[in-house]
Amino acid sequence: MKIMVTGGAGFIGSNFIRYILRQRPDWEVVNYDLLTYAGNLESLRDVQDEPRYKFIRGDVADASSVETALQGCAGVFHLAAESHVDRSILDAAPFLRTNVLGTQVMLEIAQKVGVERFVQVSTDEVYGSLSLDEPAFTEELPLKPNSPYSASKASADLLARAYFKTFSLPALVTRCSNNYGPYQFPEKLIPLLIRNALADKPIPVYGDGRQIRDWIFVDDHCDALVTVFEKGHPGEIYNFGGQCELMNIDLVKTVLKILGKPESLIKYVKDRPGHDRRYAMDISKVCSQLDWRPKFIFTQAIAKTVQWYLENLDWVESVTSGAYREYYQQQYGDR
Ligand code: NAD
Ligand code: TYD
């Protein structure tokens, strides 16, 4: 079976492609990615020569390019997105273009080509924010996004529902919590703090640092996506999370401790506008209906993650310096 992964050169996408090639030996994978600043073929260097893997550079908002790339694919995992909340606050326009219009194009072409499964990779951020005493998000809650990023993802999420209801496109929606692991672009909290700490630079902690996120190791998310593809029901929404709620400040201190760096590097800075206080996922639906639960234990997986960044400082520097673009030019020319 051939499947398409959009955004496969990003953080979750590159881990997901590696996961599929390892776990599903009879699957072929088309990685469809525009290679924005966040997409790096460096993250897939170890699988680039695998015969079951093919890379196509393209924009999810470009219907004819998507249609050509999607020929022969039985399924789509739609991950491509502008994904950083802080960037969406500076300029929301690319978020609407890629996350909303791009998703509509992907759904439309998937419908036209007749794919058997379309997995819309959404996020816990579509639910908005929780107070400390509220129960975790369930799939039935109304969407109350607070950032341009989460509003664009909520729109995409609802478009997947609309294409299921109106056109019977077999779309399934996953909403997962914050991922951590190898190959995350160093603008997100964990890789940014590792990079800064290694250079003895300040670690910016927004506001009082007491915001809570539910952290999941990226391979657990990859497993969740395959589980939904194979066992989920079209039209359904599935929450995923790591069952690991942590305050940002505690997470920062944990990583500094693993690195052997002092807490004096922590610098409290102005808060993010509209900063969500707490995310927490109720995953009872996927536990009972799909027999899924997170396998990785935070203390072990975060240590493994930190170790990966320590052993891959070249990757960190190449993706932040744009050196991968030169590599891409060498490999693929102007394609
Ligand atoms: P990322 O920013 O690391 O990767 C995004 C990828 O999409 C990049 O490779 C980029 O080149 C590609 N892309 C961007 N615009 C494109 C376009 N117009 N056409 C084709 N490709 C384009 O993001 P990520 O953290 O890997 O997240 C992947 C998906 O998972 C996103 O949809 C995100 O909303 C969702 N998600 C992420 C998390 C998380 O913690 N990172 C949690 C839940 C859901
Ligand atoms: P981030 O990795 O950007 O993910 P998201 O905003 O999608 O949850 O941020 C995780 C948390 O860390 C979030 O509460 C914002 C906070 N944060 C900081 O305190 N400092 C930083 O430099 C960054 C990037 C994030």
Tab-separated table of C-alpha atoms and ligand atoms in Angstrom:
chain	number	residue	atom	x	y	z
A	1	MET	CA	0.000	0.000	0.000
A	2	LYS	CA	1.185	3.497	-0.814
A	3	ILE	CA	0.428	6.385	1.541
A	4	MET	CA	1.210	10.091	1.480
A	5	VAL	CA	2.614	11.973	4.445
A	6	THR	CA	2.372	15.749	4.080
A	7	GLY	CA	4.898	17.720	6.102
A	8	GLY	CA	7.166	14.681	6.246
A	9	ALA	CA	10.301	16.785	6.488
A	10	GLY	CA	9.140	18.383	9.734
A	11	PHE	CA	9.547	17.214	13.316
A	12	ILE	CA	6.688	14.735	13.680
A	13	GLY	CA	6.569	13.930	9.947
A	14	SER	CA	10.206	12.804	9.759
A	15	ASN	CA	9.858	10.669	12.875
A	16	PHE	CA	6.609	9.275	11.450
A	17	ILE	CA	8.140	8.312	8.105
A	18	ARG	CA	11.004	6.553	9.853
A	19	TYR	CA	8.454	4.831	12.103
A	20	ILE	CA	6.357	3.619	9.148
A	21	LEU	CA	9.333	2.340	7.161
A	22	ARG	CA	10.377	0.380	10.267
A	23	GLN	CA	6.955	-0.842	11.434
A	24	ARG	CA	5.066	-1.396	8.162
A	25	PRO	CA	7.415	-3.195	5.726
A	26	ASP	CA	4.695	-3.440	3.064
A	27	TRP	CA	3.949	0.305	2.980
A	28	GLU	CA	5.420	2.772	0.514
A	29	VAL	CA	5.624	6.398	1.597
A	30	VAL	CA	5.379	9.579	-0.429
A	31	ASN	CA	6.693	12.541	1.542
A	32	TYR	CA	5.017	15.671	0.185
A	33	ASP	CA	6.603	18.767	1.702
A	34	LEU	CA	7.289	22.345	0.663
A	35	LEU	CA	10.504	22.543	2.724
A	36	THR	CA	9.733	25.736	4.571
A	37	TYR	CA	12.181	26.864	7.265
A	38	ALA	CA	10.747	24.029	9.396
A	39	GLY	CA	11.178	21.251	6.859
A	40	ASN	CA	14.581	19.684	6.505
A	41	LEU	CA	15.628	16.692	4.446
A	42	GLU	CA	18.563	16.405	6.814
A	43	SER	CA	16.030	14.847	9.185
A	44	LEU	CA	15.526	11.951	6.743
A	45	ARG	CA	19.076	11.455	5.525
A	46	ASP	CA	19.204	7.901	6.923
A	47	VAL	CA	16.158	6.768	4.876
A	48	GLN	CA	16.594	8.826	1.709
A	49	ASP	CA	17.826	5.845	-0.335
A	50	GLU	CA	15.172	3.453	0.913
A	51	PRO	CA	13.245	2.194	-2.208
A	52	ARG	CA	9.903	2.410	-0.376
A	53	TYR	CA	10.400	6.139	0.252
A	54	LYS	CA	9.912	8.987	-2.195
A	55	PHE	CA	10.181	12.722	-1.644
A	56	ILE	CA	8.150	15.227	-3.659
A	57	ARG	CA	8.592	18.900	-3.062
A	58	GLY	CA	5.256	20.691	-3.220
A	59	ASP	CA	2.777	22.991	-1.554
A	60	VAL	CA	-0.378	21.583	0.013
A	61	ALA	CA	-2.234	24.637	-1.291
A	62	ASP	CA	-1.261	23.789	-4.905
A	63	ALA	CA	-4.098	21.576	-6.167
A	64	SER	CA	-2.510	20.344	-9.381
A	65	SER	CA	0.759	19.434	-7.704
A	66	VAL	CA	-1.124	17.608	-4.918
A	67	GLU	CA	-3.209	15.725	-7.474
A	68	THR	CA	-0.154	14.501	-9.359
A	69	ALA	CA	1.619	13.459	-6.159
A	70	LEU	CA	-1.416	11.681	-4.733
A	71	GLN	CA	-1.913	9.292	-7.659
A	72	GLY	CA	-1.911	5.698	-6.454
A	73	CYS	CA	-2.013	6.604	-2.734
A	74	ALA	CA	-4.571	4.753	-0.631
A	75	GLY	CA	-4.200	6.979	2.387
A	76	VAL	CA	-3.106	10.429	3.520
A	77	PHE	CA	-1.591	11.541	6.799
A	78	HIS	CA	-1.935	15.308	6.649
A	79	LEU	CA	0.680	16.839	8.926
A	80	ALA	CA	1.941	19.793	6.864
A	81	ALA	CA	1.284	23.013	8.707
A	82	GLU	CA	2.711	26.211	10.013
A	83	SER	CA	3.116	25.026	13.564
A	84	HIS	CA	4.653	27.654	15.842
A	85	VAL	CA	2.290	29.724	18.005
A	86	ASP	CA	4.759	32.613	18.426
A	87	ARG	CA	5.123	32.998	14.657
A	88	SER	CA	1.334	33.023	14.264
A	89	ILE	CA	1.207	35.971	16.654
A	90	LEU	CA	3.735	37.891	14.544
A	91	ASP	CA	2.018	37.063	11.227
A	92	ALA	CA	-1.107	34.941	10.963
A	93	ALA	CA	-1.380	35.010	7.156
A	94	PRO	CA	0.831	31.973	6.330
A	95	PHE	CA	-1.120	29.996	8.956
A	96	LEU	CA	-4.419	30.625	7.236
A	97	ARG	CA	-2.967	29.887	3.816
A	98	THR	CA	-1.263	26.598	4.674
A	99	ASN	CA	-3.367	25.295	7.547
A	100	VAL	CA	-6.817	26.279	6.309
A	101	LEU	CA	-6.638	26.635	2.514
A	102	GLY	CA	-3.967	23.943	2.254
A	103	THR	CA	-6.117	21.497	4.209
A	104	GLN	CA	-9.158	22.301	2.072
A	105	VAL	CA	-7.080	21.542	-1.050
A	106	MET	CA	-5.796	18.289	0.453
A	107	LEU	CA	-9.354	17.191	1.348
A	108	GLU	CA	-10.707	18.169	-2.051
A	109	ILE	CA	-8.048	16.284	-3.999
A	110	ALA	CA	-8.188	13.281	-1.672
A	111	GLN	CA	-11.922	13.142	-2.389
A	112	LYS	CA	-11.317	13.424	-6.131
A	113	VAL	CA	-8.607	10.748	-6.186
A	114	GLY	CA	-10.697	8.515	-3.940
A	115	VAL	CA	-8.349	7.788	-1.020
A	116	GLU	CA	-9.517	5.158	1.467
A	117	ARG	CA	-8.409	7.040	4.609
A	118	PHE	CA	-7.510	10.671	5.354
A	119	VAL	CA	-5.985	11.323	8.762
A	120	GLN	CA	-6.192	15.004	9.722
A	121	VAL	CA	-3.486	15.627	12.307
A	122	SER	CA	-5.015	18.201	14.621
A	123	THR	CA	-3.954	19.346	18.070
A	124	ASP	CA	-5.125	19.704	21.680
A	125	GLU	CA	-4.750	23.472	21.238
A	126	VAL	CA	-8.071	23.625	19.341
A	127	TYR	CA	-9.889	23.171	22.679
A	128	GLY	CA	-8.445	26.363	24.162
A	129	SER	CA	-7.264	26.549	27.751
A	130	LEU	CA	-8.119	24.780	31.000
A	131	SER	CA	-7.953	26.053	34.559
A	132	LEU	CA	-6.219	23.903	37.165
A	133	ASP	CA	-9.430	22.443	38.537
A	134	GLU	CA	-11.126	21.609	35.231
A	135	PRO	CA	-11.214	18.038	33.910
A	136	ALA	CA	-9.068	17.146	30.885
A	137	PHE	CA	-10.316	17.821	27.342
A	138	THR	CA	-12.739	15.271	25.897
A	139	GLU	CA	-13.593	14.918	22.202
A	140	GLU	CA	-17.116	16.310	22.708
A	141	LEU	CA	-16.004	19.730	23.932
A	142	PRO	CA	-16.600	22.797	21.757
A	143	LEU	CA	-13.501	24.244	20.089
A	144	LYS	CA	-12.266	27.483	21.665
A	145	PRO	CA	-8.881	28.243	20.064
A	146	ASN	CA	-7.018	31.263	21.412
A	147	SER	CA	-4.067	31.817	19.035
A	148	PRO	CA	-4.034	32.318	15.270
A	149	TYR	CA	-2.219	28.965	15.085
A	150	SER	CA	-4.872	27.079	17.032
A	151	ALA	CA	-7.698	28.909	15.223
A	152	SER	CA	-6.247	27.828	11.874
A	153	LYS	CA	-5.881	24.240	13.109
A	154	ALA	CA	-9.463	24.286	14.434
A	155	SER	CA	-10.648	25.416	10.992
A	156	ALA	CA	-8.738	22.571	9.337
A	157	ASP	CA	-10.113	20.102	11.884
A	158	LEU	CA	-13.690	21.226	11.132
A	159	LEU	CA	-13.101	21.104	7.388
A	160	ALA	CA	-12.158	17.426	7.743
A	161	ARG	CA	-15.477	16.876	9.534
A	162	ALA	CA	-17.337	18.802	6.815
A	163	TYR	CA	-15.775	16.711	4.023
A	164	PHE	CA	-16.805	13.560	5.863
A	165	LYS	CA	-20.372	14.745	6.473
A	166	THR	CA	-20.952	16.369	3.073
A	167	PHE	CA	-18.923	14.216	0.691
A	168	SER	CA	-18.424	11.009	2.724
A	169	LEU	CA	-14.646	11.438	2.518
A	170	PRO	CA	-13.306	8.829	4.994
A	171	ALA	CA	-11.591	11.432	7.169
A	172	LEU	CA	-10.489	10.850	10.758
A	173	VAL	CA	-9.231	13.549	13.113
A	174	THR	CA	-6.515	13.128	15.728
A	175	ARG	CA	-5.920	15.725	18.445
A	176	CYS	CA	-2.624	15.199	20.211
A	177	SER	CA	-0.829	17.054	22.981
A	178	ASN	CA	2.706	18.562	22.939
A	179	ASN	CA	5.294	16.241	21.387
A	180	TYR	CA	8.962	15.975	22.291
A	181	GLY	CA	11.760	13.973	20.697
A	182	PRO	CA	14.525	14.100	18.082
A	183	TYR	CA	14.429	16.410	15.048
A	184	GLN	CA	12.291	19.197	16.554
A	185	PHE	CA	13.106	22.615	15.154
A	186	PRO	CA	14.958	24.627	17.819
A	187	GLU	CA	12.336	27.361	18.129
A	188	LYS	CA	10.121	25.089	20.253
A	189	LEU	CA	10.694	25.007	24.001
A	190	ILE	CA	12.676	21.791	24.510
A	191	PRO	CA	15.226	22.001	21.650
A	192	LEU	CA	15.540	25.755	22.174
A	193	LEU	CA	16.349	25.344	25.819
A	194	ILE	CA	18.883	22.583	25.122
A	195	ARG	CA	20.604	24.713	22.480
A	196	ASN	CA	20.702	27.801	24.700
A	197	ALA	CA	21.830	25.905	27.776
A	198	LEU	CA	24.722	24.282	25.902
A	199	ALA	CA	25.856	27.756	24.838
A	200	ASP	CA	25.325	29.066	28.409
A	201	LYS	CA	22.740	31.489	27.041
A	202	PRO	CA	19.584	32.519	28.981
A	203	ILE	CA	16.543	30.244	28.759
A	204	PRO	CA	13.484	32.426	28.081
A	205	VAL	CA	10.549	31.306	30.255
A	206	TYR	CA	7.317	33.091	29.377
A	207	GLY	CA	5.368	34.799	32.179
A	208	ASP	CA	5.468	32.935	35.488
A	209	GLY	CA	6.428	29.612	33.842
A	210	ARG	CA	3.496	27.881	35.549
A	211	GLN	CA	1.662	27.006	32.337
A	212	ILE	CA	0.953	23.292	31.988
A	213	ARG	CA	1.372	21.108	28.923
A	214	ASP	CA	0.739	17.357	28.549
A	215	TRP	CA	3.951	15.953	27.009
A	216	ILE	CA	4.058	12.908	24.744
A	217	PHE	CA	7.102	11.268	23.173
A	218	VAL	CA	6.906	11.590	19.402
A	219	ASP	CA	7.015	7.816	18.740
A	220	ASP	CA	3.863	7.435	20.826
A	221	HIS	CA	2.178	9.974	18.552
A	222	CYS	CA	3.434	8.071	15.477
A	223	ASP	CA	1.960	4.883	16.901
A	224	ALA	CA	-1.297	6.759	17.553
A	225	LEU	CA	-1.533	7.890	13.922
A	226	VAL	CA	-1.052	4.368	12.560
A	227	THR	CA	-3.561	3.033	15.098
A	228	VAL	CA	-6.196	5.525	13.977
A	229	PHE	CA	-5.493	4.736	10.322
A	230	GLU	CA	-5.875	0.998	10.875
A	231	LYS	CA	-8.528	0.791	13.590
A	232	GLY	CA	-10.342	4.126	13.654
A	233	HIS	CA	-13.728	4.961	12.177
A	234	PRO	CA	-14.178	7.687	9.547
A	235	GLY	CA	-15.864	10.804	10.913
A	236	GLU	CA	-14.510	10.187	14.415
A	237	ILE	CA	-12.219	12.398	16.495
A	238	TYR	CA	-9.530	10.852	18.690
A	239	ASN	CA	-7.646	12.560	21.538
A	240	PHE	CA	-4.071	11.500	22.272
A	241	GLY	CA	-1.740	12.568	25.047
A	242	GLY	CA	1.181	11.394	27.121
A	243	GLN	CA	-0.651	11.464	30.481
A	244	CYS	CA	2.194	13.661	31.624
A	245	GLU	CA	1.140	17.131	32.726
A	246	LEU	CA	4.099	19.319	33.589
A	247	MET	CA	4.586	22.976	34.422
A	248	ASN	CA	6.946	24.657	31.964
A	249	ILE	CA	9.291	25.724	34.736
A	250	ASP	CA	9.555	22.163	36.055
A	251	LEU	CA	10.235	20.851	32.572
A	252	VAL	CA	12.968	23.451	32.069
A	253	LYS	CA	14.577	22.546	35.403
A	254	THR	CA	14.439	18.827	34.564
A	255	VAL	CA	16.241	19.346	31.250
A	256	LEU	CA	18.832	21.652	32.849
A	257	LYS	CA	19.505	18.971	35.440
A	258	ILE	CA	20.029	16.298	32.762
A	259	LEU	CA	22.444	18.664	31.009
A	260	GLY	CA	24.245	19.521	34.248
A	261	LYS	CA	23.546	23.220	33.684
A	262	PRO	CA	22.606	25.742	36.429
A	263	GLU	CA	19.083	27.072	37.013
A	264	SER	CA	20.595	30.563	36.986
A	265	LEU	CA	20.298	30.370	33.167
A	266	ILE	CA	16.501	30.662	33.515
A	267	LYS	CA	15.269	34.085	32.538
A	268	TYR	CA	11.614	35.018	33.032
A	269	VAL	CA	10.484	37.103	30.059
A	270	LYS	CA	7.302	38.877	28.969
A	271	ASP	CA	4.419	36.441	28.568
A	272	ARG	CA	3.108	35.262	25.194
A	273	PRO	CA	-0.119	37.180	24.362
A	274	GLY	CA	-3.171	34.946	24.820
A	275	HIS	CA	-0.963	32.261	26.397
A	276	ASP	CA	-3.029	29.148	27.179
A	277	ARG	CA	-2.683	28.183	30.832
A	278	ARG	CA	-3.180	24.458	30.731
A	279	TYR	CA	-3.717	21.625	28.272
A	280	ALA	CA	-4.663	18.130	29.432
A	281	MET	CA	-6.056	15.256	27.398
A	282	ASP	CA	-8.676	12.719	28.357
A	283	ILE	CA	-7.627	9.667	26.343
A	284	SER	CA	-10.233	7.231	27.613
A	285	LYS	CA	-11.847	6.947	24.156
A	286	VAL	CA	-8.675	5.695	22.442
A	287	CYS	CA	-7.833	3.447	25.403
A	288	SER	CA	-11.219	1.732	25.302
A	289	GLN	CA	-12.008	1.813	21.568
A	290	LEU	CA	-8.565	1.477	19.952
A	291	ASP	CA	-6.657	-0.198	22.787
A	292	TRP	CA	-4.042	2.560	22.577
A	293	ARG	CA	-2.035	4.059	25.430
A	294	PRO	CA	1.314	5.863	25.596
A	295	LYS	CA	4.244	3.479	26.054
A	296	PHE	CA	7.121	5.837	26.781
A	297	ILE	CA	7.902	6.984	30.303
A	298	PHE	CA	8.725	10.688	30.486
A	299	THR	CA	11.843	10.470	32.666
A	300	GLN	CA	13.429	7.947	30.311
A	301	ALA	CA	12.254	9.458	27.031
A	302	ILE	CA	13.284	13.009	27.926
A	303	ALA	CA	16.766	11.761	28.889
A	304	LYS	CA	16.960	9.909	25.570
A	305	THR	CA	15.791	13.052	23.744
A	306	VAL	CA	18.398	15.266	25.398
A	307	GLN	CA	21.043	12.684	24.547
A	308	TRP	CA	19.933	12.731	20.909
A	309	TYR	CA	20.415	16.513	20.696
A	310	LEU	CA	23.827	16.220	22.338
A	311	GLU	CA	24.853	13.639	19.749
A	312	ASN	CA	23.357	15.592	16.836
A	313	LEU	CA	24.594	19.119	17.300
A	314	ASP	CA	25.445	19.153	13.590
A	315	TRP	CA	21.777	18.682	12.769
A	316	VAL	CA	20.793	21.490	15.134
A	317	GLU	CA	23.282	23.858	13.573
A	318	SER	CA	22.489	22.896	9.989
A	319	VAL	CA	18.729	23.400	10.322
A	320	THR	CA	19.108	26.677	12.146
A	321	SER	CA	21.742	28.013	9.771
A	322	GLY	CA	19.911	26.956	6.620
A	323	ALA	CA	22.838	24.764	5.551
A	324	TYR	CA	20.339	22.037	4.688
A	325	ARG	CA	19.158	24.193	1.785
A	326	GLU	CA	22.594	23.892	0.203
A	327	TYR	CA	22.407	20.152	0.734
A	328	TYR	CA	18.978	20.092	-0.920
A	329	GLN	CA	20.265	22.040	-3.904
A	330	GLN	CA	23.120	19.557	-4.291
A	331	GLN	CA	20.775	16.577	-4.078
A	332	TYR	CA	17.809	17.806	-6.087
A	333	GLY	CA	18.825	20.946	-7.990
A	334	ASP	CA	15.920	23.367	-8.477
A	335	ARG	CA	13.120	20.812	-8.193
B	1	NAD	P1	6.849	21.265	11.883
B	1	NAD	O1	6.696	22.747	11.822
B	1	NAD	O2	8.068	20.696	12.490
B	1	NAD	O3	6.744	20.663	10.395
B	1	NAD	C1	5.825	21.157	9.464
B	1	NAD	C2	6.212	20.625	8.091
B	1	NAD	O4	5.221	21.073	7.146
B	1	NAD	C3	7.565	21.132	7.592
B	1	NAD	O5	8.305	20.068	7.044
B	1	NAD	C4	7.201	22.137	6.507
B	1	NAD	O6	8.174	22.246	5.481
B	1	NAD	C5	5.888	21.558	5.992
B	1	NAD	N1	5.040	22.573	5.370
B	1	NAD	C6	4.714	23.796	5.865
B	1	NAD	N2	3.931	24.452	4.994
B	1	NAD	C7	3.743	23.617	3.927
B	1	NAD	C8	3.004	23.721	2.717
B	1	NAD	N3	2.316	24.830	2.407
B	1	NAD	N4	3.001	22.684	1.880
B	1	NAD	C9	3.709	21.539	2.157
B	1	NAD	N5	4.445	21.403	3.281
B	1	NAD	C10	4.455	22.430	4.164
B	1	NAD	O7	5.544	20.743	12.599
B	1	NAD	P2	5.352	19.487	13.572
B	1	NAD	O8	5.619	19.911	14.966
B	1	NAD	O9	6.048	18.323	13.011
B	1	NAD	O10	3.768	19.274	13.465
B	1	NAD	C11	3.234	18.449	12.432
B	1	NAD	C12	1.715	18.475	12.543
B	1	NAD	O11	1.310	17.973	13.805
B	1	NAD	C13	1.111	19.866	12.418
B	1	NAD	O12	-0.075	19.768	11.668
B	1	NAD	C14	0.818	20.252	13.855
B	1	NAD	O13	-0.258	21.171	13.935
B	1	NAD	C15	0.459	18.910	14.448
B	1	NAD	N6	0.711	18.768	15.896
B	1	NAD	C16	1.946	19.085	16.389
B	1	NAD	C17	2.186	18.905	17.759
B	1	NAD	C18	3.546	19.213	18.346
B	1	NAD	O14	3.708	19.150	19.562
B	1	NAD	N7	4.562	19.511	17.540
B	1	NAD	C19	1.165	18.434	18.591
B	1	NAD	C20	-0.079	18.113	18.031
B	1	NAD	C21	-0.294	18.280	16.680
B	2	TYD	P1	6.014	25.534	22.449
B	2	TYD	O1	7.134	24.547	22.386
B	2	TYD	O2	6.103	26.759	21.588
B	2	TYD	O3	4.662	24.742	22.180
B	2	TYD	P2	3.119	25.252	22.300
B	2	TYD	O4	3.078	26.722	22.385
B	2	TYD	O5	2.550	24.740	21.018
B	2	TYD	O6	2.569	24.579	23.527
B	2	TYD	O7	5.868	26.021	23.937
B	2	TYD	C1	5.619	25.123	25.004
B	2	TYD	C2	5.364	25.961	26.241
B	2	TYD	O8	6.590	26.624	26.587
B	2	TYD	C3	4.336	27.060	26.035
B	2	TYD	O9	3.592	27.209	27.249
B	2	TYD	C4	5.167	28.298	25.768
B	2	TYD	C5	6.413	28.052	26.598
B	2	TYD	N1	7.661	28.628	26.061
B	2	TYD	C6	8.505	29.362	26.890
B	2	TYD	O10	8.208	29.576	28.084
B	2	TYD	N2	9.667	29.845	26.366
B	2	TYD	C7	10.027	29.663	25.063
B	2	TYD	O11	11.103	30.154	24.628
B	2	TYD	C8	9.158	28.904	24.220
B	2	TYD	C9	9.494	28.667	22.779
B	2	TYD	C10	7.985	28.397	24.774
